[in-house]
Short mmCIF file of C-alpha atoms and ligand atoms in Angstrom, two decimals:
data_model
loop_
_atom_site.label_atom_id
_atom_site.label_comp_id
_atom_site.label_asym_id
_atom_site.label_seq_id
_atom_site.Cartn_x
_atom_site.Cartn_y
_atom_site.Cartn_z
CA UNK A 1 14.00 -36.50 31.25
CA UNK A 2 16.89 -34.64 30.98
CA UNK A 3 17.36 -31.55 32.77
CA UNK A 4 18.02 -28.76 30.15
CA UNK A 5 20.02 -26.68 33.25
CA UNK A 6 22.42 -28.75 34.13
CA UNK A 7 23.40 -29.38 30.53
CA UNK A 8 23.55 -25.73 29.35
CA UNK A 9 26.45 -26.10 31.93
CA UNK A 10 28.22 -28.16 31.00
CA UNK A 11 31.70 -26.99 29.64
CA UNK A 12 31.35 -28.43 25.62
CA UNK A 13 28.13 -27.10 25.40
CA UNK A 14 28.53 -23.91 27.70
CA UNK A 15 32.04 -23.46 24.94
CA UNK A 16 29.12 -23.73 21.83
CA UNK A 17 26.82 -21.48 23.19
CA UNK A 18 29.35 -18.36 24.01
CA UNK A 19 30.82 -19.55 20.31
CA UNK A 20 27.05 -18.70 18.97
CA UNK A 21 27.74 -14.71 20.38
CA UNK A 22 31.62 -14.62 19.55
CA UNK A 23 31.16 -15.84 15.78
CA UNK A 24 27.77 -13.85 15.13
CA UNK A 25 29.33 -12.17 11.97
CA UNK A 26 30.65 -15.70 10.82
CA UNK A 27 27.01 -17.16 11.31
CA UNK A 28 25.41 -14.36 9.47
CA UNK A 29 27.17 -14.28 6.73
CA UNK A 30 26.48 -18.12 6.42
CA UNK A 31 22.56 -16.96 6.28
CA UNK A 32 23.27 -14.55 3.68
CA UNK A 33 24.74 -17.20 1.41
CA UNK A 34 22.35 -19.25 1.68
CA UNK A 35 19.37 -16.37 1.15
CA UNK A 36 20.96 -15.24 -1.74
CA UNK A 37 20.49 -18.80 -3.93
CA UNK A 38 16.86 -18.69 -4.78
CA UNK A 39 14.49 -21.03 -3.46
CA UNK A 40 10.79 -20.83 -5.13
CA UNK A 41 8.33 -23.49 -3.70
CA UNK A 42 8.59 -26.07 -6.54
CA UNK A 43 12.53 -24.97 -7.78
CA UNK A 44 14.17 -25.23 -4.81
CA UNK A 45 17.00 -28.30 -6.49
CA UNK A 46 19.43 -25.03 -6.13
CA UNK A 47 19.19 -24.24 -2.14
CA UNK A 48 19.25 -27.80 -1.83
CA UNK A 49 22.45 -28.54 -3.86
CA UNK A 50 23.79 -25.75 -1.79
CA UNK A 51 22.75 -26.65 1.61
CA UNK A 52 24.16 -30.73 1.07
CA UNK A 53 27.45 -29.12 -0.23
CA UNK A 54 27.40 -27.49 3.09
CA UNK A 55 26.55 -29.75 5.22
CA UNK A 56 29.53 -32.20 3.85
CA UNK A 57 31.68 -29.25 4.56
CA UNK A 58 30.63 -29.23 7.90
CA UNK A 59 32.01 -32.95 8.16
CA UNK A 60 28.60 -34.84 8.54
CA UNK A 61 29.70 -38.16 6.55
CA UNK A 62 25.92 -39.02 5.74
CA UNK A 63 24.32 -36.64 3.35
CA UNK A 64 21.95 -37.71 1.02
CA UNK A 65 19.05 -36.62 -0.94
CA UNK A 66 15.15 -37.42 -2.12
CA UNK A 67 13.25 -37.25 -5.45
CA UNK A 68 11.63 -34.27 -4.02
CA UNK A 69 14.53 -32.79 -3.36
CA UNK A 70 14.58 -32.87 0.49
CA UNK A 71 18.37 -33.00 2.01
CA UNK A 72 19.04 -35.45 4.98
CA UNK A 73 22.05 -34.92 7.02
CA UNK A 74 22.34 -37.96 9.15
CA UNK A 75 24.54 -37.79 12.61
CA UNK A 76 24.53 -41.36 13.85
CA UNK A 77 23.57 -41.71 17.59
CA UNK A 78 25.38 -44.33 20.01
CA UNK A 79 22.00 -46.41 20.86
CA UNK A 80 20.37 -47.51 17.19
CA UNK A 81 17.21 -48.98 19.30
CA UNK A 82 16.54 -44.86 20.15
CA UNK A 83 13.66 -43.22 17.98
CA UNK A 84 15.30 -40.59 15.67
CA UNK A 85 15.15 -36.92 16.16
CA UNK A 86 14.40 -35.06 13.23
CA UNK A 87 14.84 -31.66 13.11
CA UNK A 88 13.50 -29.82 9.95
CA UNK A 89 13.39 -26.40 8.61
CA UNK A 90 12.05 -25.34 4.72
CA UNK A 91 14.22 -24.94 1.60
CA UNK A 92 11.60 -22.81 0.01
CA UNK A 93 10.80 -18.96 -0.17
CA UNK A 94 7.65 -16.69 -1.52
CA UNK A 95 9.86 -15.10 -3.73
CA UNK A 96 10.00 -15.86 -7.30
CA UNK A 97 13.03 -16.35 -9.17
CA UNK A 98 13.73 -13.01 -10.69
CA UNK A 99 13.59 -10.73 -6.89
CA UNK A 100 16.09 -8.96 -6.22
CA UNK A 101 17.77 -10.96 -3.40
CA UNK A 102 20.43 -7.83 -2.09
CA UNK A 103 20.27 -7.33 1.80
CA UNK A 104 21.52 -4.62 3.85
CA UNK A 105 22.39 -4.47 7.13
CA UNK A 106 20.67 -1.49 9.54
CA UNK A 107 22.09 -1.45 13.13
CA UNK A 108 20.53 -4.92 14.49
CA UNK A 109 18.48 -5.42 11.38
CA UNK A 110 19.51 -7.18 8.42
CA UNK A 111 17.36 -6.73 5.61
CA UNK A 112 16.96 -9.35 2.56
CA UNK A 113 13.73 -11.17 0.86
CA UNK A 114 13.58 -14.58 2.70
CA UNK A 115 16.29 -13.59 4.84
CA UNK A 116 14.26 -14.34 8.06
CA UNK A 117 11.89 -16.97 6.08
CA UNK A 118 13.79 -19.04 6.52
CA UNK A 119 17.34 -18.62 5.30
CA UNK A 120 18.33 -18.20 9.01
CA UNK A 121 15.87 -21.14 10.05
CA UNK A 122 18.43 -23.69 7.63
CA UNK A 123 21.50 -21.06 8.77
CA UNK A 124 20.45 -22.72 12.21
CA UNK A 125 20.85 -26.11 11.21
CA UNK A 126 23.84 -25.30 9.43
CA UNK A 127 25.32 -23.83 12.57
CA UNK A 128 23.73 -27.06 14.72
CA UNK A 129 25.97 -29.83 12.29
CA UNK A 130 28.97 -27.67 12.54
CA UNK A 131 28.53 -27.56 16.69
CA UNK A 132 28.23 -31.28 17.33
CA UNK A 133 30.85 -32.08 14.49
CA UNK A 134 33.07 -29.91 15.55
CA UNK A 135 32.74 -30.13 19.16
CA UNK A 136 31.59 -34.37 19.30
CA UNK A 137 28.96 -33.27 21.47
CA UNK A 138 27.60 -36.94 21.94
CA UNK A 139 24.03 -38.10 21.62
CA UNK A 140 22.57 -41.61 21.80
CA UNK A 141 19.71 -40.99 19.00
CA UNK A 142 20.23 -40.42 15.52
CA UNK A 143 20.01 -36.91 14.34
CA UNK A 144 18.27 -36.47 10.69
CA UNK A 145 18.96 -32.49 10.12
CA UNK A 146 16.48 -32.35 7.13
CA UNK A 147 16.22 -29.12 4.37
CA UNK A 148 13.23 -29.73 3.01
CA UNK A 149 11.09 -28.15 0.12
CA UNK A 150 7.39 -27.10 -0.10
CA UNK A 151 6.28 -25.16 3.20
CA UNK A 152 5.31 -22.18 1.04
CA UNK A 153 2.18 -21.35 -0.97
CA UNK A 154 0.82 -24.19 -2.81
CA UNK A 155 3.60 -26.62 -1.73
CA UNK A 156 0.92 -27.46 0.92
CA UNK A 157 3.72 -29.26 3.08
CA UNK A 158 4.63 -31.84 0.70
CA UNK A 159 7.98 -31.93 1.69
CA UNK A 160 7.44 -32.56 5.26
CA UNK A 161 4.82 -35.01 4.13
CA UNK A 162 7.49 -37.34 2.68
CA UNK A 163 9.84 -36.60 5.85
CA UNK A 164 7.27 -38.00 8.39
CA UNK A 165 6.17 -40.41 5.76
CA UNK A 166 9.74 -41.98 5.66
CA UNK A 167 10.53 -41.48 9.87
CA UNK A 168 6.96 -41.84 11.14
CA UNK A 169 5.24 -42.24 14.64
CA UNK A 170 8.86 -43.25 16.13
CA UNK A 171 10.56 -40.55 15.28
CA UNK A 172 10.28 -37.00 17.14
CA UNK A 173 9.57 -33.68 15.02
CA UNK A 174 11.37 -30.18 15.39
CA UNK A 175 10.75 -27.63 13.31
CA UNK A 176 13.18 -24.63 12.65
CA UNK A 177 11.56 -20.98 11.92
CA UNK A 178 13.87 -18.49 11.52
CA UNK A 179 11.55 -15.43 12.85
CA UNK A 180 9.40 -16.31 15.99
CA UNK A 181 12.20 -16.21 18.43
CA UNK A 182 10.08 -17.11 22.05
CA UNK A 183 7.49 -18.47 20.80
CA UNK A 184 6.83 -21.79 20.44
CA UNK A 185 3.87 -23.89 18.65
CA UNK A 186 2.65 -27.08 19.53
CA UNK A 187 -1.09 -26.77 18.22
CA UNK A 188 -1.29 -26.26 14.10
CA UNK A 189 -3.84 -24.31 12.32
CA UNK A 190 -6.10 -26.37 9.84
CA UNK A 191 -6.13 -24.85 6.43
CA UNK A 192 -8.20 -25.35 3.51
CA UNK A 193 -7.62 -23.86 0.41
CA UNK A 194 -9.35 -23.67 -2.93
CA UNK A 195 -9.48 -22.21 -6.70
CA UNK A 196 -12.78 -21.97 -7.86
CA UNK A 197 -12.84 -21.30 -11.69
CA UNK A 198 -16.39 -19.74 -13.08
CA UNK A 199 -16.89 -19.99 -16.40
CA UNK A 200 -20.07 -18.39 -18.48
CA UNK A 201 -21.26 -17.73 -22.26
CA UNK A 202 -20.02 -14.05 -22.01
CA UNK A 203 -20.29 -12.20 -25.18
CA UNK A 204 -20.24 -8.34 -26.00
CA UNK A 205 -21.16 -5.68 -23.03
CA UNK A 206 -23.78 -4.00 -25.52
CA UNK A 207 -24.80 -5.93 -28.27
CA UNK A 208 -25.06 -9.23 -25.56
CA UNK A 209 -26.23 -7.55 -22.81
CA UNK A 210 -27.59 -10.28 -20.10
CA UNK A 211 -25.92 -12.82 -20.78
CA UNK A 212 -23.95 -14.40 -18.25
CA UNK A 213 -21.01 -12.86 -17.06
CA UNK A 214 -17.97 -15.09 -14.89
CA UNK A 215 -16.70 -11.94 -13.39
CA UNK A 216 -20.52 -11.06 -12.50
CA UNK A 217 -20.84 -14.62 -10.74
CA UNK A 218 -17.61 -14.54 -8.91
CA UNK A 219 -18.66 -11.28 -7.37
CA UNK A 220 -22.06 -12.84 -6.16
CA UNK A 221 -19.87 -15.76 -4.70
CA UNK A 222 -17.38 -13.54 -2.74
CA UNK A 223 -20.42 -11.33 -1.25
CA UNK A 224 -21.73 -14.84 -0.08
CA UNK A 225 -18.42 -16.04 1.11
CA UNK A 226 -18.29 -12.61 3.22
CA UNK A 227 -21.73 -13.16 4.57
CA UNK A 228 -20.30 -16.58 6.39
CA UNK A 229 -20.43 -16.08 10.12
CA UNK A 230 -16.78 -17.53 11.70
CA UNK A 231 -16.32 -17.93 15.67
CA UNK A 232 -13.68 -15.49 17.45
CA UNK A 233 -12.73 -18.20 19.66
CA UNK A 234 -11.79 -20.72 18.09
CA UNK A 235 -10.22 -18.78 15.78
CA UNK A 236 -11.54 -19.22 12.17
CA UNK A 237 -11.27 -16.79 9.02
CA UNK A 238 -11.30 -16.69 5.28
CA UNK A 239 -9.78 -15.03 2.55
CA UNK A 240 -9.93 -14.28 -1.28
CA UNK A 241 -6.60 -13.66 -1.96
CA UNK A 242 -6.67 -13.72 -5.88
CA UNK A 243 -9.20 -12.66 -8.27
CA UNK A 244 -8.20 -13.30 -11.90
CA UNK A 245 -10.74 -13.39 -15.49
CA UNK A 246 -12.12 -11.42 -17.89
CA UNK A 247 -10.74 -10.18 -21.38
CA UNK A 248 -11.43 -6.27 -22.22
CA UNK A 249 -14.07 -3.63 -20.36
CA UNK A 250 -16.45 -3.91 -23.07
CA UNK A 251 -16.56 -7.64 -22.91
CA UNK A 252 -18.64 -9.43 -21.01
CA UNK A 253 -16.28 -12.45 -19.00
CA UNK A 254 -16.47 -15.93 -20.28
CA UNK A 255 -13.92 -16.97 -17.35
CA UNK A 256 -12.83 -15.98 -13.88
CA UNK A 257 -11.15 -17.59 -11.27
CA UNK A 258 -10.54 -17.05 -7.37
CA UNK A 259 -8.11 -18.29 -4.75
CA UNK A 260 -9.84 -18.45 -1.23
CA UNK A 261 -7.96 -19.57 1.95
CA UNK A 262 -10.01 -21.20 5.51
CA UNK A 263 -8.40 -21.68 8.24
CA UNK A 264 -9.16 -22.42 12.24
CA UNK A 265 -7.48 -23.38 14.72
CA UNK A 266 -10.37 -26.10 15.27
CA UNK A 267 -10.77 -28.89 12.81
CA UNK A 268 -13.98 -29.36 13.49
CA UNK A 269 -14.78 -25.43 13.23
CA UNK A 270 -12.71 -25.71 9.60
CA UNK A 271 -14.94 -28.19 8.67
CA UNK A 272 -18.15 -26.36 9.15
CA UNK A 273 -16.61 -23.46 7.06
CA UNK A 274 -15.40 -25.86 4.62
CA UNK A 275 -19.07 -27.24 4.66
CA UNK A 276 -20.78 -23.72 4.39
CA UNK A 277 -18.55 -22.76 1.40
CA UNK A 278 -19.25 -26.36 -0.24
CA UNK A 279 -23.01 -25.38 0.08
CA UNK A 280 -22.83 -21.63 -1.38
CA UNK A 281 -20.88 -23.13 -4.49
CA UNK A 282 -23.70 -25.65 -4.89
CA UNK A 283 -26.67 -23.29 -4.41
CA UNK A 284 -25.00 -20.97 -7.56
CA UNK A 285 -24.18 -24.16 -9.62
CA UNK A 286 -28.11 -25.13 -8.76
CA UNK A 287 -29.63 -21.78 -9.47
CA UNK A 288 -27.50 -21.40 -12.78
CA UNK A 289 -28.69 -24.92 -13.72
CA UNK A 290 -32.17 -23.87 -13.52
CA UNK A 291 -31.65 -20.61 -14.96
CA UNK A 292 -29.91 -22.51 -18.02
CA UNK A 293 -27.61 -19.84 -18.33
CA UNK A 294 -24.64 -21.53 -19.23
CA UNK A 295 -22.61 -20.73 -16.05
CA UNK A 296 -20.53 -23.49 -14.03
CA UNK A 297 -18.81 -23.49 -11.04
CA UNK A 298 -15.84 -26.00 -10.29
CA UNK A 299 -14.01 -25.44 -7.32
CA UNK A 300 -10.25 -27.43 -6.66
CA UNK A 301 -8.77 -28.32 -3.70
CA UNK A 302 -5.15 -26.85 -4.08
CA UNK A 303 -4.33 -26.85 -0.64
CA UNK A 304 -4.85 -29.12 2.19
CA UNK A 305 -2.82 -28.31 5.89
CA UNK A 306 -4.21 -30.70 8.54
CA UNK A 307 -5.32 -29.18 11.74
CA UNK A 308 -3.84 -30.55 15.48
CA UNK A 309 -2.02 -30.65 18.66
CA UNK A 310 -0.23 -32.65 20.88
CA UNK A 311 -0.08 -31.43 24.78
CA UNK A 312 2.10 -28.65 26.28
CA UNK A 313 3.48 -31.39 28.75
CA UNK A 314 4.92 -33.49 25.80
CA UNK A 315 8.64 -34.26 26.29
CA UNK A 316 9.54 -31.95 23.04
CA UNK A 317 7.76 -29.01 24.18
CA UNK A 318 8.92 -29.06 28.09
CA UNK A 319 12.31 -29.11 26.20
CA UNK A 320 11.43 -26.03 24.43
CA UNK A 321 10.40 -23.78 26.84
CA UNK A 322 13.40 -25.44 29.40
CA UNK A 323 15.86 -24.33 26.67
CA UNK A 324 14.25 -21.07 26.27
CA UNK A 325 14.55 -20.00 29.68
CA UNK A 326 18.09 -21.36 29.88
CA UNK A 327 19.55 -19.04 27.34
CA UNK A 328 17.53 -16.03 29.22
CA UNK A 329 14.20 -15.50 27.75
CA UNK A 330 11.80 -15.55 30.83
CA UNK A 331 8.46 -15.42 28.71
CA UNK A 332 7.87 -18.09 26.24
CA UNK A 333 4.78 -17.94 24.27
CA UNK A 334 2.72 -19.93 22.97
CA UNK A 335 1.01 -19.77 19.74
CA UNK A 336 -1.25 -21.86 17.12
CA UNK A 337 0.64 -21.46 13.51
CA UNK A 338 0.46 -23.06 10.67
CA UNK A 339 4.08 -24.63 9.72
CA UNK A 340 5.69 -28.24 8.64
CA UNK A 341 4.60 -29.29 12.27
CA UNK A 342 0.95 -29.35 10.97
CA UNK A 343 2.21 -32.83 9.39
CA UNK A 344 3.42 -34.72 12.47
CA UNK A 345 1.12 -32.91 14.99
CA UNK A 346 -1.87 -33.83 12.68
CA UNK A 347 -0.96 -37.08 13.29
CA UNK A 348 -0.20 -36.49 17.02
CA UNK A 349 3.54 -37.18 16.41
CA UNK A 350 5.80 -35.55 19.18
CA UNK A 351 6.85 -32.42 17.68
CA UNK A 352 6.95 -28.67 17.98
CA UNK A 353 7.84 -25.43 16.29
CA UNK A 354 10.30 -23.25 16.97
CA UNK A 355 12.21 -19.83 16.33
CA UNK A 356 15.74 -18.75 16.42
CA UNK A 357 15.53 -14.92 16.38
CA UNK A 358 12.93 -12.31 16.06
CA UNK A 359 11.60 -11.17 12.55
CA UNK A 360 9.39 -8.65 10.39
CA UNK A 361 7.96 -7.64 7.14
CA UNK A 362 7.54 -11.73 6.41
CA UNK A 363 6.89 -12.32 2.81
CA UNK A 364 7.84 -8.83 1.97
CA UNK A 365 10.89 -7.92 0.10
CA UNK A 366 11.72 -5.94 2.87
CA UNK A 367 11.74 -8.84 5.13
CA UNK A 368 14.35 -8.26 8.27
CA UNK A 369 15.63 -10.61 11.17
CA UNK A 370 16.66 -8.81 13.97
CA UNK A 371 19.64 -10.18 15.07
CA UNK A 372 19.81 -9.28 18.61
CA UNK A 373 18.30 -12.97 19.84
CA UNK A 374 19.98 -15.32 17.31
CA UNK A 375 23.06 -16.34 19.55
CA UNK A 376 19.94 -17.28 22.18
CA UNK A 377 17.62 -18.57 19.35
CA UNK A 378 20.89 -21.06 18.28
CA UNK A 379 21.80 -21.99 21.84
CA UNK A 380 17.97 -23.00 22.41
CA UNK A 381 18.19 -24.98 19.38
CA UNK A 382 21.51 -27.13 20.73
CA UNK A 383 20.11 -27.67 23.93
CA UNK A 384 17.03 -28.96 22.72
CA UNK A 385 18.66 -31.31 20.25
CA UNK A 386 20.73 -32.79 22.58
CA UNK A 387 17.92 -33.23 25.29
CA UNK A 388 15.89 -34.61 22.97
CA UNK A 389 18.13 -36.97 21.51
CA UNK A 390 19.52 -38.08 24.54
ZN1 LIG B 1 8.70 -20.34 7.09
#
């Protein structure tokens, strides 16, 4: 394997990483151009016009593009027989189209929506293109930098579905946060989620009194929900996020919907919650078939992240942590999350997760990086590329 030390040392790459402090401005202001074109999950064409115009600029010859919009920046490696390295990070943003994207700056903060999430995570593989064009840093794999859409919300990975779908088992997997400097994941979360619409005769509040009510039923199916009884260790929760139904306060609901999100970091734990739910939602329908009431239950699957790990000793993760502690951060921790690398480590693909600075406020429009690690965060991200690509 090769030994992350000795080439932090050597004079190219020692040259790229003092670079990463000198030209900090430089890279930041990269990170703000790319934060401020918008990037919804599912209308993300923009960012990734923008980040393929970029990457040409940087010199990579091999830039191309899928039907779902994911870019591909391909740096060709001396050995072809050598498994790919693929190293990811997400197009897409929480924000909808019409936020207000300004940012402001705040002694080592640097405010912005998505700014952290993950404009600096594809500012990082900006920077990474630029470093081994510029410098010919050589490798022997080939190097897919991919920007690709659908992390967020109800984009339920599908970008990073096609992406191990086209490099497979072969290939190895890292992915680029921009927050989570430090910490690195090799273990995803399993999530499940679901909208479960309810819909009932409804009818006026006074002169229709007892009949059904959607909004009425919904209630009845959180309190259930809530009643569910989820292990501390593993870790396993749920959430209704969104409520939605109902037409006036004198009327009694006809329709109402709700959004509820499982997770564990067990599959087989997310199961039994998923199994629970399934039953709850069956033992309404049931009772509201016998009651003849006119009240049905249908609950959709909108969201679907696979659960899994591959060991700490993999080759990808010992790179991690080696490049980590090479660019000075003694404590590296590890964490489950729930990222792209649910894809290839649900298939127990080599890959893991990683950060290039430290964040906050994450999905807020206040969202910040702090800046102070992204030189280190960047470095880390070189020295694993190259190690893992040979
Ligand atoms: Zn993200």
């Amino acid at each position: 394997m090769t030994n992350i030390t000795e080439l932090a040392q050597q004079p190219a790459v020692r040259a790229a990483l003092a670079d990463y402090h000198a030209r900090l401005d430089d890279i930041l202001a990269q990170i703000v151009a790319i934060q401020q074109v918008p990037a919804p999950t599912f209308d993300e064409a923009r960012r990734a016009e923008y980040m393929a115009a970029q990457f040409r600029a940087a010199g990579v010859a091999e830039v191309s593009r899928d039907g779902l919009h994911n870019v591909f920046a391909r740096l060709p490696g001396r050995d072809a027989s050598r498994p790919p390295l693929v190293v990811s990070a997400h197009l897409d943003t929480v924000f909808p189209e019409a936020t207000d994207l300004t940012t402001r700056r705040d002694g080592a903060r640097l405010y912005g929506p998505g700014i952290g999430d993950n404009s600096t995570g594809l500012g990082g593989l900006l920077v990474l293109a630029q470093t081994l064009v510029k410098r010919r840093l050589p490798h022997a794999a080939d190097l897919y930098i991919v920007a690709n859409v659908g992390e967020e919300g109800l984009g339920d990975l599908r970008g990073m579905r096609a992406v191990v779908e086209r490099f497979g088992g072969r290939a190895v997997y890292v992915v680029v946060e921009g927050g989570l400097f430090g910490q690195l994941t090799h273990q995803a979360i399993g999530v499940r989620r679901y909208r479960v619409e309810v819909t009932a005769p409804g009818g006026h509040s006074w002169g229709g009194f007892g009949a059904a009510s959607a909004i009425h039923v919904l209630g009845h199916l959180i309190t259930a929900i809530d009643g569910l009884e989820v292990p501390a260790t593993p870790k396993t929760t749920y959430n209704v996020g969104i409520i939605e139904g109902g037409t006036s306060i004198n009327t009694i609901a006809n329709a109402a919907r709700l959004w509820l999100d499982l997770r564990s970091e067990a599959p087989d734990e997310l199961e039994r919650l998923v199994g629970q739910v399934q039953g709850i939602l069956q033992a309404i329908n049931e009772e509201h078939e016998a009651a003849d009431d006119g009240v049905r239950l249908v609950a959709e699957v909108v969201g679907n992240r696979p659960a899994g790990a591959v060991a700490r000793d993999t080759p990808i993760v010992v790179h991690a942590d080696a490049a980590l502690r090479a660019v000075g951060c003694p404590d590296v921790h590890y964490i489950v999350s729930s990222t792209d690398a649910n894809v290839p480590l649900s298939r127990g693909y080599e890959a893991v997760c990683l950060g290039l600075t430290h964040s906050g406020n994450s999905h807020r429009p206040d969202e910040y990086i702090d800046i102070t690690h992204l030189p280190d965060g960047l470095g880390q991200l070189l020295l694993v590329a190259l190690a893992a690509a040979g």
